[in-house]
Amino acid sequence: MPIYWAFLTYMLLKPGEENQEYWFMFSGIDKVLHLSIFAALGFSFIAAFPKIKFSYFFQIILIYAFLTEILQEEMGLGRSMETLDIVADTIGCLLGYYTYKLFIKRFF
């Protein structure tokens, strides 16, 4: 879990690069990536701490999302703070949470 958080923080804060040369790149792919990585974060976080209250889980992930967006803006490395990134992060962590709950209910 700490390794994933460290990797995620690095990826969210490293200097930005616009690269439109691949066939799978499209406008808004960064929102899909935010949603995906926060879904994985939400899933792994609730799997690591299954007894945590939902409100604490949600607050921790949301604070992390806000902090990374603020740091992207303040560090001046070609990244910018975007409200839609926070929305994608929030939806992603909720998807990860509910996927874990569904997985546990279905298979255990």
PDB file of N, CA and C in Angstrom:
ATOM      1  N   MET A   1       0.804  -1.187   0.000  1.00  0.00           N
ATOM      2  CA  MET A   1       0.000   0.000   0.000  1.00  0.00           C
ATOM      3  C   MET A   1       0.863   1.275   0.000  1.00  0.00           C
ATOM      4  N   PRO A   2       1.884   1.392   0.865  1.00  0.00           N
ATOM      5  CA  PRO A   2       2.709   2.602   0.839  1.00  0.00           C
ATOM      6  C   PRO A   2       3.444   2.780  -0.487  1.00  0.00           C
ATOM      7  N   ILE A   3       3.824   1.680  -1.108  1.00  0.00           N
ATOM      8  CA  ILE A   3       4.524   1.773  -2.398  1.00  0.00           C
ATOM      9  C   ILE A   3       3.589   2.330  -3.461  1.00  0.00           C
ATOM     10  N   TYR A   4       2.340   1.884  -3.463  1.00  0.00           N
ATOM     11  CA  TYR A   4       1.376   2.409  -4.437  1.00  0.00           C
ATOM     12  C   TYR A   4       1.124   3.896  -4.201  1.00  0.00           C
ATOM     13  N   TRP A   5       0.990   4.315  -2.939  1.00  0.00           N
ATOM     14  CA  TRP A   5       0.783   5.737  -2.640  1.00  0.00           C
ATOM     15  C   TRP A   5       1.977   6.559  -3.121  1.00  0.00           C
ATOM     16  N   ALA A   6       3.185   6.061  -2.883  1.00  0.00           N
ATOM     17  CA  ALA A   6       4.385   6.783  -3.315  1.00  0.00           C
ATOM     18  C   ALA A   6       4.445   6.872  -4.835  1.00  0.00           C
ATOM     19  N   PHE A   7       4.168   5.755  -5.507  1.00  0.00           N
ATOM     20  CA  PHE A   7       4.158   5.751  -6.971  1.00  0.00           C
ATOM     21  C   PHE A   7       3.090   6.697  -7.512  1.00  0.00           C
ATOM     22  N   LEU A   8       1.913   6.647  -6.936  1.00  0.00           N
ATOM     23  CA  LEU A   8       0.811   7.498  -7.369  1.00  0.00           C
ATOM     24  C   LEU A   8       1.153   8.970  -7.174  1.00  0.00           C
ATOM     25  N   THR A   9       1.729   9.302  -6.040  1.00  0.00           N
ATOM     26  CA  THR A   9       2.121  10.684  -5.779  1.00  0.00           C
ATOM     27  C   THR A   9       3.150  11.144  -6.797  1.00  0.00           C
ATOM     28  N   TYR A  10       4.122  10.308  -7.084  1.00  0.00           N
ATOM     29  CA  TYR A  10       5.129  10.655  -8.089  1.00  0.00           C
ATOM     30  C   TYR A  10       4.482  10.897  -9.446  1.00  0.00           C
ATOM     31  N   MET A  11       3.605   9.990  -9.861  1.00  0.00           N
ATOM     32  CA  MET A  11       2.977  10.115 -11.180  1.00  0.00           C
ATOM     33  C   MET A  11       2.073  11.351 -11.272  1.00  0.00           C
ATOM     34  N   LEU A  12       1.410  11.682 -10.181  1.00  0.00           N
ATOM     35  CA  LEU A  12       0.522  12.845 -10.198  1.00  0.00           C
ATOM     36  C   LEU A  12       1.278  14.165 -10.149  1.00  0.00           C
ATOM     37  N   LEU A  13       2.501  14.147  -9.633  1.00  0.00           N
ATOM     38  CA  LEU A  13       3.243  15.394  -9.464  1.00  0.00           C
ATOM     39  C   LEU A  13       4.413  15.570 -10.423  1.00  0.00           C
ATOM     40  N   LYS A  14       4.732  14.559 -11.211  1.00  0.00           N
ATOM     41  CA  LYS A  14       5.853  14.710 -12.143  1.00  0.00           C
ATOM     42  C   LYS A  14       5.488  15.717 -13.232  1.00  0.00           C
ATOM     43  N   PRO A  15       6.489  16.308 -13.868  1.00  0.00           N
ATOM     44  CA  PRO A  15       6.203  17.294 -14.909  1.00  0.00           C
ATOM     45  C   PRO A  15       5.289  16.729 -15.994  1.00  0.00           C
ATOM     46  N   GLY A  16       4.352  17.560 -16.414  1.00  0.00           N
ATOM     47  CA  GLY A  16       3.372  17.119 -17.403  1.00  0.00           C
ATOM     48  C   GLY A  16       3.935  17.090 -18.809  1.00  0.00           C
ATOM     49  N   GLU A  17       3.392  16.174 -19.597  1.00  0.00           N
ATOM     50  CA  GLU A  17       3.781  16.049 -20.996  1.00  0.00           C
ATOM     51  C   GLU A  17       2.520  15.857 -21.818  1.00  0.00           C
ATOM     52  N   GLU A  18       2.375  16.648 -22.856  1.00  0.00           N
ATOM     53  CA  GLU A  18       1.260  16.453 -23.787  1.00  0.00           C
ATOM     54  C   GLU A  18       1.779  15.586 -24.922  1.00  0.00           C
ATOM     55  N   ASN A  19       1.148  14.453 -25.119  1.00  0.00           N
ATOM     56  CA  ASN A  19       1.597  13.522 -26.147  1.00  0.00           C
ATOM     57  C   ASN A  19       0.376  13.003 -26.894  1.00  0.00           C
ATOM     58  N   GLN A  20       0.172  13.462 -28.105  1.00  0.00           N
ATOM     59  CA  GLN A  20      -0.996  13.088 -28.895  1.00  0.00           C
ATOM     60  C   GLN A  20      -0.620  12.171 -30.063  1.00  0.00           C
ATOM     61  N   GLU A  21       0.541  11.533 -30.015  1.00  0.00           N
ATOM     62  CA  GLU A  21       0.977  10.762 -31.172  1.00  0.00           C
ATOM     63  C   GLU A  21       0.523   9.307 -31.168  1.00  0.00           C
ATOM     64  N   TYR A  22      -0.069   8.820 -30.118  1.00  0.00           N
ATOM     65  CA  TYR A  22      -0.513   7.438 -30.059  1.00  0.00           C
ATOM     66  C   TYR A  22      -1.974   7.334 -30.466  1.00  0.00           C
ATOM     67  N   TRP A  23      -2.378   6.233 -31.034  1.00  0.00           N
ATOM     68  CA  TRP A  23      -3.743   6.042 -31.526  1.00  0.00           C
ATOM     69  C   TRP A  23      -4.782   6.043 -30.414  1.00  0.00           C
ATOM     70  N   PHE A  24      -4.380   5.648 -29.219  1.00  0.00           N
ATOM     71  CA  PHE A  24      -5.337   5.557 -28.124  1.00  0.00           C
ATOM     72  C   PHE A  24      -5.487   6.864 -27.342  1.00  0.00           C
ATOM     73  N   MET A  25      -4.732   7.876 -27.687  1.00  0.00           N
ATOM     74  CA  MET A  25      -4.826   9.157 -26.989  1.00  0.00           C
ATOM     75  C   MET A  25      -6.046   9.918 -27.493  1.00  0.00           C
ATOM     76  N   PHE A  26      -6.777  10.498 -26.575  1.00  0.00           N
ATOM     77  CA  PHE A  26      -7.937  11.315 -26.933  1.00  0.00           C
ATOM     78  C   PHE A  26      -8.092  12.411 -25.893  1.00  0.00           C
ATOM     79  N   SER A  27      -8.860  13.404 -26.237  1.00  0.00           N
ATOM     80  CA  SER A  27      -9.110  14.487 -25.306  1.00  0.00           C
ATOM     81  C   SER A  27      -9.865  13.938 -24.098  1.00  0.00           C
ATOM     82  N   GLY A  28      -9.350  14.170 -22.934  1.00  0.00           N
ATOM     83  CA  GLY A  28      -9.992  13.677 -21.719  1.00  0.00           C
ATOM     84  C   GLY A  28      -9.416  12.376 -21.197  1.00  0.00           C
ATOM     85  N   ILE A  29      -8.363  11.859 -21.828  1.00  0.00           N
ATOM     86  CA  ILE A  29      -7.782  10.605 -21.351  1.00  0.00           C
ATOM     87  C   ILE A  29      -7.227  10.773 -19.930  1.00  0.00           C
ATOM     88  N   ASP A  30      -6.809  12.000 -19.595  1.00  0.00           N
ATOM     89  CA  ASP A  30      -6.295  12.219 -18.237  1.00  0.00           C
ATOM     90  C   ASP A  30      -7.383  12.002 -17.184  1.00  0.00           C
ATOM     91  N   LYS A  31      -8.629  12.306 -17.526  1.00  0.00           N
ATOM     92  CA  LYS A  31      -9.736  12.073 -16.575  1.00  0.00           C
ATOM     93  C   LYS A  31      -9.977  10.574 -16.399  1.00  0.00           C
ATOM     94  N   VAL A  32      -9.864   9.825 -17.476  1.00  0.00           N
ATOM     95  CA  VAL A  32     -10.000   8.364 -17.403  1.00  0.00           C
ATOM     96  C   VAL A  32      -8.870   7.786 -16.565  1.00  0.00           C
ATOM     97  N   LEU A  33      -7.668   8.312 -16.722  1.00  0.00           N
ATOM     98  CA  LEU A  33      -6.533   7.846 -15.934  1.00  0.00           C
ATOM     99  C   LEU A  33      -6.710   8.197 -14.455  1.00  0.00           C
ATOM    100  N   HIS A  34      -7.166   9.397 -14.172  1.00  0.00           N
ATOM    101  CA  HIS A  34      -7.432   9.773 -12.779  1.00  0.00           C
ATOM    102  C   HIS A  34      -8.469   8.832 -12.171  1.00  0.00           C
ATOM    103  N   LEU A  35      -9.547   8.598 -12.881  1.00  0.00           N
ATOM    104  CA  LEU A  35     -10.595   7.708 -12.385  1.00  0.00           C
ATOM    105  C   LEU A  35     -10.034   6.315 -12.124  1.00  0.00           C
ATOM    106  N   SER A  36      -9.244   5.804 -13.048  1.00  0.00           N
ATOM    107  CA  SER A  36      -8.698   4.451 -12.927  1.00  0.00           C
ATOM    108  C   SER A  36      -7.729   4.313 -11.756  1.00  0.00           C
ATOM    109  N   ILE A  37      -6.808   5.250 -11.633  1.00  0.00           N
ATOM    110  CA  ILE A  37      -5.819   5.108 -10.563  1.00  0.00           C
ATOM    111  C   ILE A  37      -6.443   5.331  -9.191  1.00  0.00           C
ATOM    112  N   PHE A  38      -7.455   6.185  -9.115  1.00  0.00           N
ATOM    113  CA  PHE A  38      -8.116   6.368  -7.825  1.00  0.00           C
ATOM    114  C   PHE A  38      -9.069   5.226  -7.519  1.00  0.00           C
ATOM    115  N   ALA A  39      -9.577   4.544  -8.536  1.00  0.00           N
ATOM    116  CA  ALA A  39     -10.371   3.328  -8.293  1.00  0.00           C
ATOM    117  C   ALA A  39      -9.455   2.253  -7.698  1.00  0.00           C
ATOM    118  N   ALA A  40      -8.255   2.116  -8.260  1.00  0.00           N
ATOM    119  CA  ALA A  40      -7.289   1.154  -7.710  1.00  0.00           C
ATOM    120  C   ALA A  40      -6.878   1.553  -6.296  1.00  0.00           C
ATOM    121  N   LEU A  41      -6.705   2.848  -6.068  1.00  0.00           N
ATOM    122  CA  LEU A  41      -6.352   3.324  -4.728  1.00  0.00           C
ATOM    123  C   LEU A  41      -7.486   3.050  -3.743  1.00  0.00           C
ATOM    124  N   GLY A  42      -8.711   3.355  -4.131  1.00  0.00           N
ATOM    125  CA  GLY A  42      -9.851   3.108  -3.253  1.00  0.00           C
ATOM    126  C   GLY A  42     -10.003   1.637  -2.926  1.00  0.00           C
ATOM    127  N   PHE A  43      -9.858   0.784  -3.939  1.00  0.00           N
ATOM    128  CA  PHE A  43      -9.968  -0.661  -3.742  1.00  0.00           C
ATOM    129  C   PHE A  43      -8.891  -1.169  -2.795  1.00  0.00           C
ATOM    130  N   SER A  44      -7.635  -0.773  -3.046  1.00  0.00           N
ATOM    131  CA  SER A  44      -6.538  -1.270  -2.209  1.00  0.00           C
ATOM    132  C   SER A  44      -6.589  -0.683  -0.802  1.00  0.00           C
ATOM    133  N   PHE A  45      -7.042   0.562  -0.682  1.00  0.00           N
ATOM    134  CA  PHE A  45      -7.125   1.183   0.639  1.00  0.00           C
ATOM    135  C   PHE A  45      -8.171   0.491   1.506  1.00  0.00           C
ATOM    136  N   ILE A  46      -9.346   0.227   0.946  1.00  0.00           N
ATOM    137  CA  ILE A  46     -10.387  -0.428   1.740  1.00  0.00           C
ATOM    138  C   ILE A  46     -10.035  -1.902   1.969  1.00  0.00           C
ATOM    139  N   ALA A  47      -9.295  -2.508   1.052  1.00  0.00           N
ATOM    140  CA  ALA A  47      -8.848  -3.886   1.256  1.00  0.00           C
ATOM    141  C   ALA A  47      -7.818  -3.955   2.391  1.00  0.00           C
ATOM    142  N   ALA A  48      -6.983  -2.933   2.495  1.00  0.00           N
ATOM    143  CA  ALA A  48      -5.976  -2.904   3.553  1.00  0.00           C
ATOM    144  C   ALA A  48      -6.584  -2.556   4.914  1.00  0.00           C
ATOM    145  N   PHE A  49      -7.639  -1.745   4.893  1.00  0.00           N
ATOM    146  CA  PHE A  49      -8.293  -1.312   6.138  1.00  0.00           C
ATOM    147  C   PHE A  49      -9.800  -1.551   6.033  1.00  0.00           C
ATOM    148  N   PRO A  50     -10.230  -2.813   6.040  1.00  0.00           N
ATOM    149  CA  PRO A  50     -11.648  -3.108   5.793  1.00  0.00           C
ATOM    150  C   PRO A  50     -12.605  -2.638   6.891  1.00  0.00           C
ATOM    151  N   LYS A  51     -12.101  -2.358   8.074  1.00  0.00           N
ATOM    152  CA  LYS A  51     -12.980  -1.946   9.170  1.00  0.00           C
ATOM    153  C   LYS A  51     -13.107  -0.429   9.310  1.00  0.00           C
ATOM    154  N   ILE A  52     -12.447   0.317   8.438  1.00  0.00           N
ATOM    155  CA  ILE A  52     -12.508   1.771   8.520  1.00  0.00           C
ATOM    156  C   ILE A  52     -13.919   2.252   8.142  1.00  0.00           C
ATOM    157  N   LYS A  53     -14.370   3.279   8.822  1.00  0.00           N
ATOM    158  CA  LYS A  53     -15.677   3.854   8.500  1.00  0.00           C
ATOM    159  C   LYS A  53     -15.617   4.505   7.121  1.00  0.00           C
ATOM    160  N   PHE A  54     -16.739   4.452   6.409  1.00  0.00           N
ATOM    161  CA  PHE A  54     -16.792   5.033   5.071  1.00  0.00           C
ATOM    162  C   PHE A  54     -16.445   6.520   5.103  1.00  0.00           C
ATOM    163  N   SER A  55     -16.922   7.235   6.096  1.00  0.00           N
ATOM    164  CA  SER A  55     -16.662   8.681   6.148  1.00  0.00           C
ATOM    165  C   SER A  55     -15.165   8.975   6.282  1.00  0.00           C
ATOM    166  N   TYR A  56     -14.441   8.177   7.064  1.00  0.00           N
ATOM    167  CA  TYR A  56     -12.993   8.368   7.191  1.00  0.00           C
ATOM    168  C   TYR A  56     -12.290   8.018   5.885  1.00  0.00           C
ATOM    169  N   PHE A  57     -12.689   6.901   5.299  1.00  0.00           N
ATOM    170  CA  PHE A  57     -12.133   6.485   4.003  1.00  0.00           C
ATOM    171  C   PHE A  57     -12.288   7.607   2.983  1.00  0.00           C
ATOM    172  N   PHE A  58     -13.493   8.113   2.868  1.00  0.00           N
ATOM    173  CA  PHE A  58     -13.799   9.130   1.871  1.00  0.00           C
ATOM    174  C   PHE A  58     -13.024  10.417   2.138  1.00  0.00           C
ATOM    175  N   GLN A  59     -12.936  10.816   3.393  1.00  0.00           N
ATOM    176  CA  GLN A  59     -12.204  12.036   3.734  1.00  0.00           C
ATOM    177  C   GLN A  59     -10.719  11.916   3.418  1.00  0.00           C
ATOM    178  N   ILE A  60     -10.127  10.783   3.743  1.00  0.00           N
ATOM    179  CA  ILE A  60      -8.697  10.581   3.487  1.00  0.00           C
ATOM    180  C   ILE A  60      -8.403  10.642   1.993  1.00  0.00           C
ATOM    181  N   ILE A  61      -9.195   9.934   1.201  1.00  0.00           N
ATOM    182  CA  ILE A  61      -8.965   9.926  -0.248  1.00  0.00           C
ATOM    183  C   ILE A  61      -9.222  11.305  -0.847  1.00  0.00           C
ATOM    184  N   LEU A  62     -10.259  11.980  -0.405  1.00  0.00           N
ATOM    185  CA  LEU A  62     -10.582  13.304  -0.939  1.00  0.00           C
ATOM    186  C   LEU A  62      -9.522  14.331  -0.576  1.00  0.00           C
ATOM    187  N   ILE A  63      -9.022  14.274   0.644  1.00  0.00           N
ATOM    188  CA  ILE A  63      -7.942  15.184   1.046  1.00  0.00           C
ATOM    189  C   ILE A  63      -6.708  14.928   0.188  1.00  0.00           C
ATOM    190  N   TYR A  64      -6.398  13.657  -0.055  1.00  0.00           N
ATOM    191  CA  TYR A  64      -5.248  13.314  -0.907  1.00  0.00           C
ATOM    192  C   TYR A  64      -5.451  13.866  -2.320  1.00  0.00           C
ATOM    193  N   ALA A  65      -6.656  13.722  -2.860  1.00  0.00           N
ATOM    194  CA  ALA A  65      -6.942  14.228  -4.208  1.00  0.00           C
ATOM    195  C   ALA A  65      -6.762  15.748  -4.261  1.00  0.00           C
ATOM    196  N   PHE A  66      -7.303  16.453  -3.265  1.00  0.00           N
ATOM    197  CA  PHE A  66      -7.162  17.907  -3.224  1.00  0.00           C
ATOM    198  C   PHE A  66      -5.701  18.318  -3.087  1.00  0.00           C
ATOM    199  N   LEU A  67      -4.964  17.656  -2.213  1.00  0.00           N
ATOM    200  CA  LEU A  67      -3.557  18.005  -2.015  1.00  0.00           C
ATOM    201  C   LEU A  67      -2.732  17.808  -3.277  1.00  0.00           C
ATOM    202  N   THR A  68      -2.946  16.714  -3.976  1.00  0.00           N
ATOM    203  CA  THR A  68      -2.162  16.490  -5.200  1.00  0.00           C
ATOM    204  C   THR A  68      -2.509  17.533  -6.266  1.00  0.00           C
ATOM    205  N   GLU A  69      -3.770  17.917  -6.358  1.00  0.00           N
ATOM    206  CA  GLU A  69      -4.150  18.943  -7.335  1.00  0.00           C
ATOM    207  C   GLU A  69      -3.564  20.302  -6.955  1.00  0.00           C
ATOM    208  N   ILE A  70      -3.595  20.651  -5.679  1.00  0.00           N
ATOM    209  CA  ILE A  70      -3.007  21.917  -5.230  1.00  0.00           C
ATOM    210  C   ILE A  70      -1.504  21.923  -5.482  1.00  0.00           C
ATOM    211  N   LEU A  71      -0.838  20.806  -5.169  1.00  0.00           N
ATOM    212  CA  LEU A  71       0.604  20.720  -5.403  1.00  0.00           C
ATOM    213  C   LEU A  71       0.949  20.785  -6.884  1.00  0.00           C
ATOM    214  N   GLN A  72       0.127  20.197  -7.732  1.00  0.00           N
ATOM    215  CA  GLN A  72       0.362  20.299  -9.178  1.00  0.00           C
ATOM    216  C   GLN A  72       0.401  21.761  -9.613  1.00  0.00           C
ATOM    217  N   GLU A  73      -0.522  22.548  -9.091  1.00  0.00           N
ATOM    218  CA  GLU A  73      -0.586  23.971  -9.429  1.00  0.00           C
ATOM    219  C   GLU A  73       0.597  24.741  -8.857  1.00  0.00           C
ATOM    220  N   GLU A  74       0.918  24.495  -7.604  1.00  0.00           N
ATOM    221  CA  GLU A  74       1.922  25.283  -6.900  1.00  0.00           C
ATOM    222  C   GLU A  74       3.357  24.945  -7.293  1.00  0.00           C
ATOM    223  N   MET A  75       3.609  23.721  -7.732  1.00  0.00           N
ATOM    224  CA  MET A  75       4.982  23.313  -8.033  1.00  0.00           C
ATOM    225  C   MET A  75       5.484  23.892  -9.351  1.00  0.00           C
ATOM    226  N   GLY A  76       4.593  24.291 -10.236  1.00  0.00           N
ATOM    227  CA  GLY A  76       5.001  24.922 -11.487  1.00  0.00           C
ATOM    228  C   GLY A  76       5.785  24.024 -12.414  1.00  0.00           C
ATOM    229  N   LEU A  77       5.404  22.771 -12.512  1.00  0.00           N
ATOM    230  CA  LEU A  77       6.120  21.819 -13.367  1.00  0.00           C
ATOM    231  C   LEU A  77       5.319  21.467 -14.627  1.00  0.00           C
ATOM    232  N   GLY A  78       4.493  22.381 -15.078  1.00  0.00           N
ATOM    233  CA  GLY A  78       3.720  22.124 -16.284  1.00  0.00           C
ATOM    234  C   GLY A  78       2.406  21.411 -16.017  1.00  0.00           C
ATOM    235  N   ARG A  79       2.034  21.262 -14.772  1.00  0.00           N
ATOM    236  CA  ARG A  79       0.757  20.641 -14.404  1.00  0.00           C
ATOM    237  C   ARG A  79      -0.138  21.744 -13.869  1.00  0.00           C
ATOM    238  N   SER A  80      -1.435  21.530 -13.947  1.00  0.00           N
ATOM    239  CA  SER A  80      -2.347  22.539 -13.427  1.00  0.00           C
ATOM    240  C   SER A  80      -3.454  21.881 -12.625  1.00  0.00           C
ATOM    241  N   MET A  81      -4.024  22.659 -11.721  1.00  0.00           N
ATOM    242  CA  MET A  81      -5.128  22.189 -10.899  1.00  0.00           C
ATOM    243  C   MET A  81      -6.406  22.229 -11.738  1.00  0.00           C
ATOM    244  N   GLU A  82      -7.122  21.096 -11.765  1.00  0.00           N
ATOM    245  CA  GLU A  82      -8.370  21.035 -12.510  1.00  0.00           C
ATOM    246  C   GLU A  82      -9.457  20.428 -11.630  1.00  0.00           C
ATOM    247  N   THR A  83     -10.573  21.104 -11.592  1.00  0.00           N
ATOM    248  CA  THR A  83     -11.708  20.631 -10.791  1.00  0.00           C
ATOM    249  C   THR A  83     -12.202  19.276 -11.286  1.00  0.00           C
ATOM    250  N   LEU A  84     -12.210  19.075 -12.594  1.00  0.00           N
ATOM    251  CA  LEU A  84     -12.681  17.798 -13.133  1.00  0.00           C
ATOM    252  C   LEU A  84     -11.777  16.629 -12.748  1.00  0.00           C
ATOM    253  N   ASP A  85     -10.505  16.911 -12.486  1.00  0.00           N
ATOM    254  CA  ASP A  85      -9.622  15.850 -11.983  1.00  0.00           C
ATOM    255  C   ASP A  85     -10.075  15.396 -10.604  1.00  0.00           C
ATOM    256  N   ILE A  86     -10.468  16.350  -9.765  1.00  0.00           N
ATOM    257  CA  ILE A  86     -10.944  16.004  -8.421  1.00  0.00           C
ATOM    258  C   ILE A  86     -12.252  15.218  -8.517  1.00  0.00           C
ATOM    259  N   VAL A  87     -13.104  15.605  -9.450  1.00  0.00           N
ATOM    260  CA  VAL A  87     -14.359  14.861  -9.666  1.00  0.00           C
ATOM    261  C   VAL A  87     -14.043  13.434 -10.107  1.00  0.00           C
ATOM    262  N   ALA A  88     -13.108  13.276 -11.052  1.00  0.00           N
ATOM    263  CA  ALA A  88     -12.717  11.939 -11.526  1.00  0.00           C
ATOM    264  C   ALA A  88     -12.088  11.131 -10.389  1.00  0.00           C
ATOM    265  N   ASP A  89     -11.267  11.777  -9.564  1.00  0.00           N
ATOM    266  CA  ASP A  89     -10.649  11.101  -8.414  1.00  0.00           C
ATOM    267  C   ASP A  89     -11.717  10.599  -7.451  1.00  0.00           C
ATOM    268  N   THR A  90     -12.704  11.440  -7.181  1.00  0.00           N
ATOM    269  CA  THR A  90     -13.776  11.086  -6.250  1.00  0.00           C
ATOM    270  C   THR A  90     -14.598   9.914  -6.781  1.00  0.00           C
ATOM    271  N   ILE A  91     -14.986   9.996  -8.036  1.00  0.00           N
ATOM    272  CA  ILE A  91     -15.758   8.906  -8.644  1.00  0.00           C
ATOM    273  C   ILE A  91     -14.935   7.628  -8.655  1.00  0.00           C
ATOM    274  N   GLY A  92     -13.656   7.749  -8.962  1.00  0.00           N
ATOM    275  CA  GLY A  92     -12.773   6.582  -8.972  1.00  0.00           C
ATOM    276  C   GLY A  92     -12.665   5.920  -7.615  1.00  0.00           C
ATOM    277  N   CYS A  93     -12.481   6.716  -6.569  1.00  0.00           N
ATOM    278  CA  CYS A  93     -12.347   6.099  -5.234  1.00  0.00           C
ATOM    279  C   CYS A  93     -13.657   5.455  -4.809  1.00  0.00           C
ATOM    280  N   LEU A  94     -14.782   6.043  -5.178  1.00  0.00           N
ATOM    281  CA  LEU A  94     -16.077   5.422  -4.861  1.00  0.00           C
ATOM    282  C   LEU A  94     -16.269   4.124  -5.635  1.00  0.00           C
ATOM    283  N   LEU A  95     -15.843   4.113  -6.891  1.00  0.00           N
ATOM    284  CA  LEU A  95     -15.914   2.869  -7.681  1.00  0.00           C
ATOM    285  C   LEU A  95     -15.057   1.777  -7.054  1.00  0.00           C
ATOM    286  N   GLY A  96     -13.845   2.147  -6.623  1.00  0.00           N
ATOM    287  CA  GLY A  96     -12.970   1.173  -5.968  1.00  0.00           C
ATOM    288  C   GLY A  96     -13.565   0.651  -4.683  1.00  0.00           C
ATOM    289  N   TYR A  97     -14.155   1.530  -3.896  1.00  0.00           N
ATOM    290  CA  TYR A  97     -14.774   1.149  -2.627  1.00  0.00           C
ATOM    291  C   TYR A  97     -15.920   0.176  -2.860  1.00  0.00           C
ATOM    292  N   TYR A  98     -16.826   0.556  -3.748  1.00  0.00           N
ATOM    293  CA  TYR A  98     -18.002  -0.286  -3.972  1.00  0.00           C
ATOM    294  C   TYR A  98     -17.667  -1.569  -4.733  1.00  0.00           C
ATOM    295  N   THR A  99     -16.628  -1.545  -5.548  1.00  0.00           N
ATOM    296  CA  THR A  99     -16.167  -2.777  -6.197  1.00  0.00           C
ATOM    297  C   THR A  99     -15.647  -3.749  -5.154  1.00  0.00           C
ATOM    298  N   TYR A 100     -14.886  -3.247  -4.189  1.00  0.00           N
ATOM    299  CA  TYR A 100     -14.392  -4.100  -3.103  1.00  0.00           C
ATOM    300  C   TYR A 100     -15.553  -4.680  -2.303  1.00  0.00           C
ATOM    301  N   LYS A 101     -16.513  -3.840  -1.938  1.00  0.00           N
ATOM    302  CA  LYS A 101     -17.659  -4.303  -1.156  1.00  0.00           C
ATOM    303  C   LYS A 101     -18.452  -5.363  -1.916  1.00  0.00           C
ATOM    304  N   LEU A 102     -18.636  -5.154  -3.212  1.00  0.00           N
ATOM    305  CA  LEU A 102     -19.342  -6.122  -4.050  1.00  0.00           C
ATOM    306  C   LEU A 102     -18.551  -7.426  -4.156  1.00  0.00           C
ATOM    307  N   PHE A 103     -17.238  -7.306  -4.324  1.00  0.00           N
ATOM    308  CA  PHE A 103     -16.364  -8.470  -4.407  1.00  0.00           C
ATOM    309  C   PHE A 103     -16.437  -9.305  -3.140  1.00  0.00           C
ATOM    310  N   ILE A 104     -16.356  -8.656  -1.980  1.00  0.00           N
ATOM    311  CA  ILE A 104     -16.412  -9.366  -0.698  1.00  0.00           C
ATOM    312  C   ILE A 104     -17.779 -10.020  -0.519  1.00  0.00           C
ATOM    313  N   LYS A 105     -18.808  -9.312  -0.845  1.00  0.00           N
ATOM    314  CA  LYS A 105     -20.178  -9.842  -0.681  1.00  0.00           C
ATOM    315  C   LYS A 105     -20.405 -11.048  -1.584  1.00  0.00           C
ATOM    316  N   ARG A 106     -19.871 -10.988  -2.775  1.00  0.00           N
ATOM    317  CA  ARG A 106     -20.115 -12.040  -3.761  1.00  0.00           C
ATOM    318  C   ARG A 106     -19.257 -13.296  -3.534  1.00  0.00           C
ATOM    319  N   PHE A 107     -18.019 -13.110  -3.144  1.00  0.00           N
ATOM    320  CA  PHE A 107     -17.097 -14.237  -3.080  1.00  0.00           C
ATOM    321  C   PHE A 107     -16.734 -14.695  -1.665  1.00  0.00           C
ATOM    322  N   PHE A 108     -17.137 -13.986  -0.642  1.00  0.00           N
ATOM    323  CA  PHE A 108     -16.774 -14.412   0.719  1.00  0.00           C
ATOM    324  C   PHE A 108     -17.965 -14.460   1.614  1.00  0.00           C
TER     325      PHE A 108
END
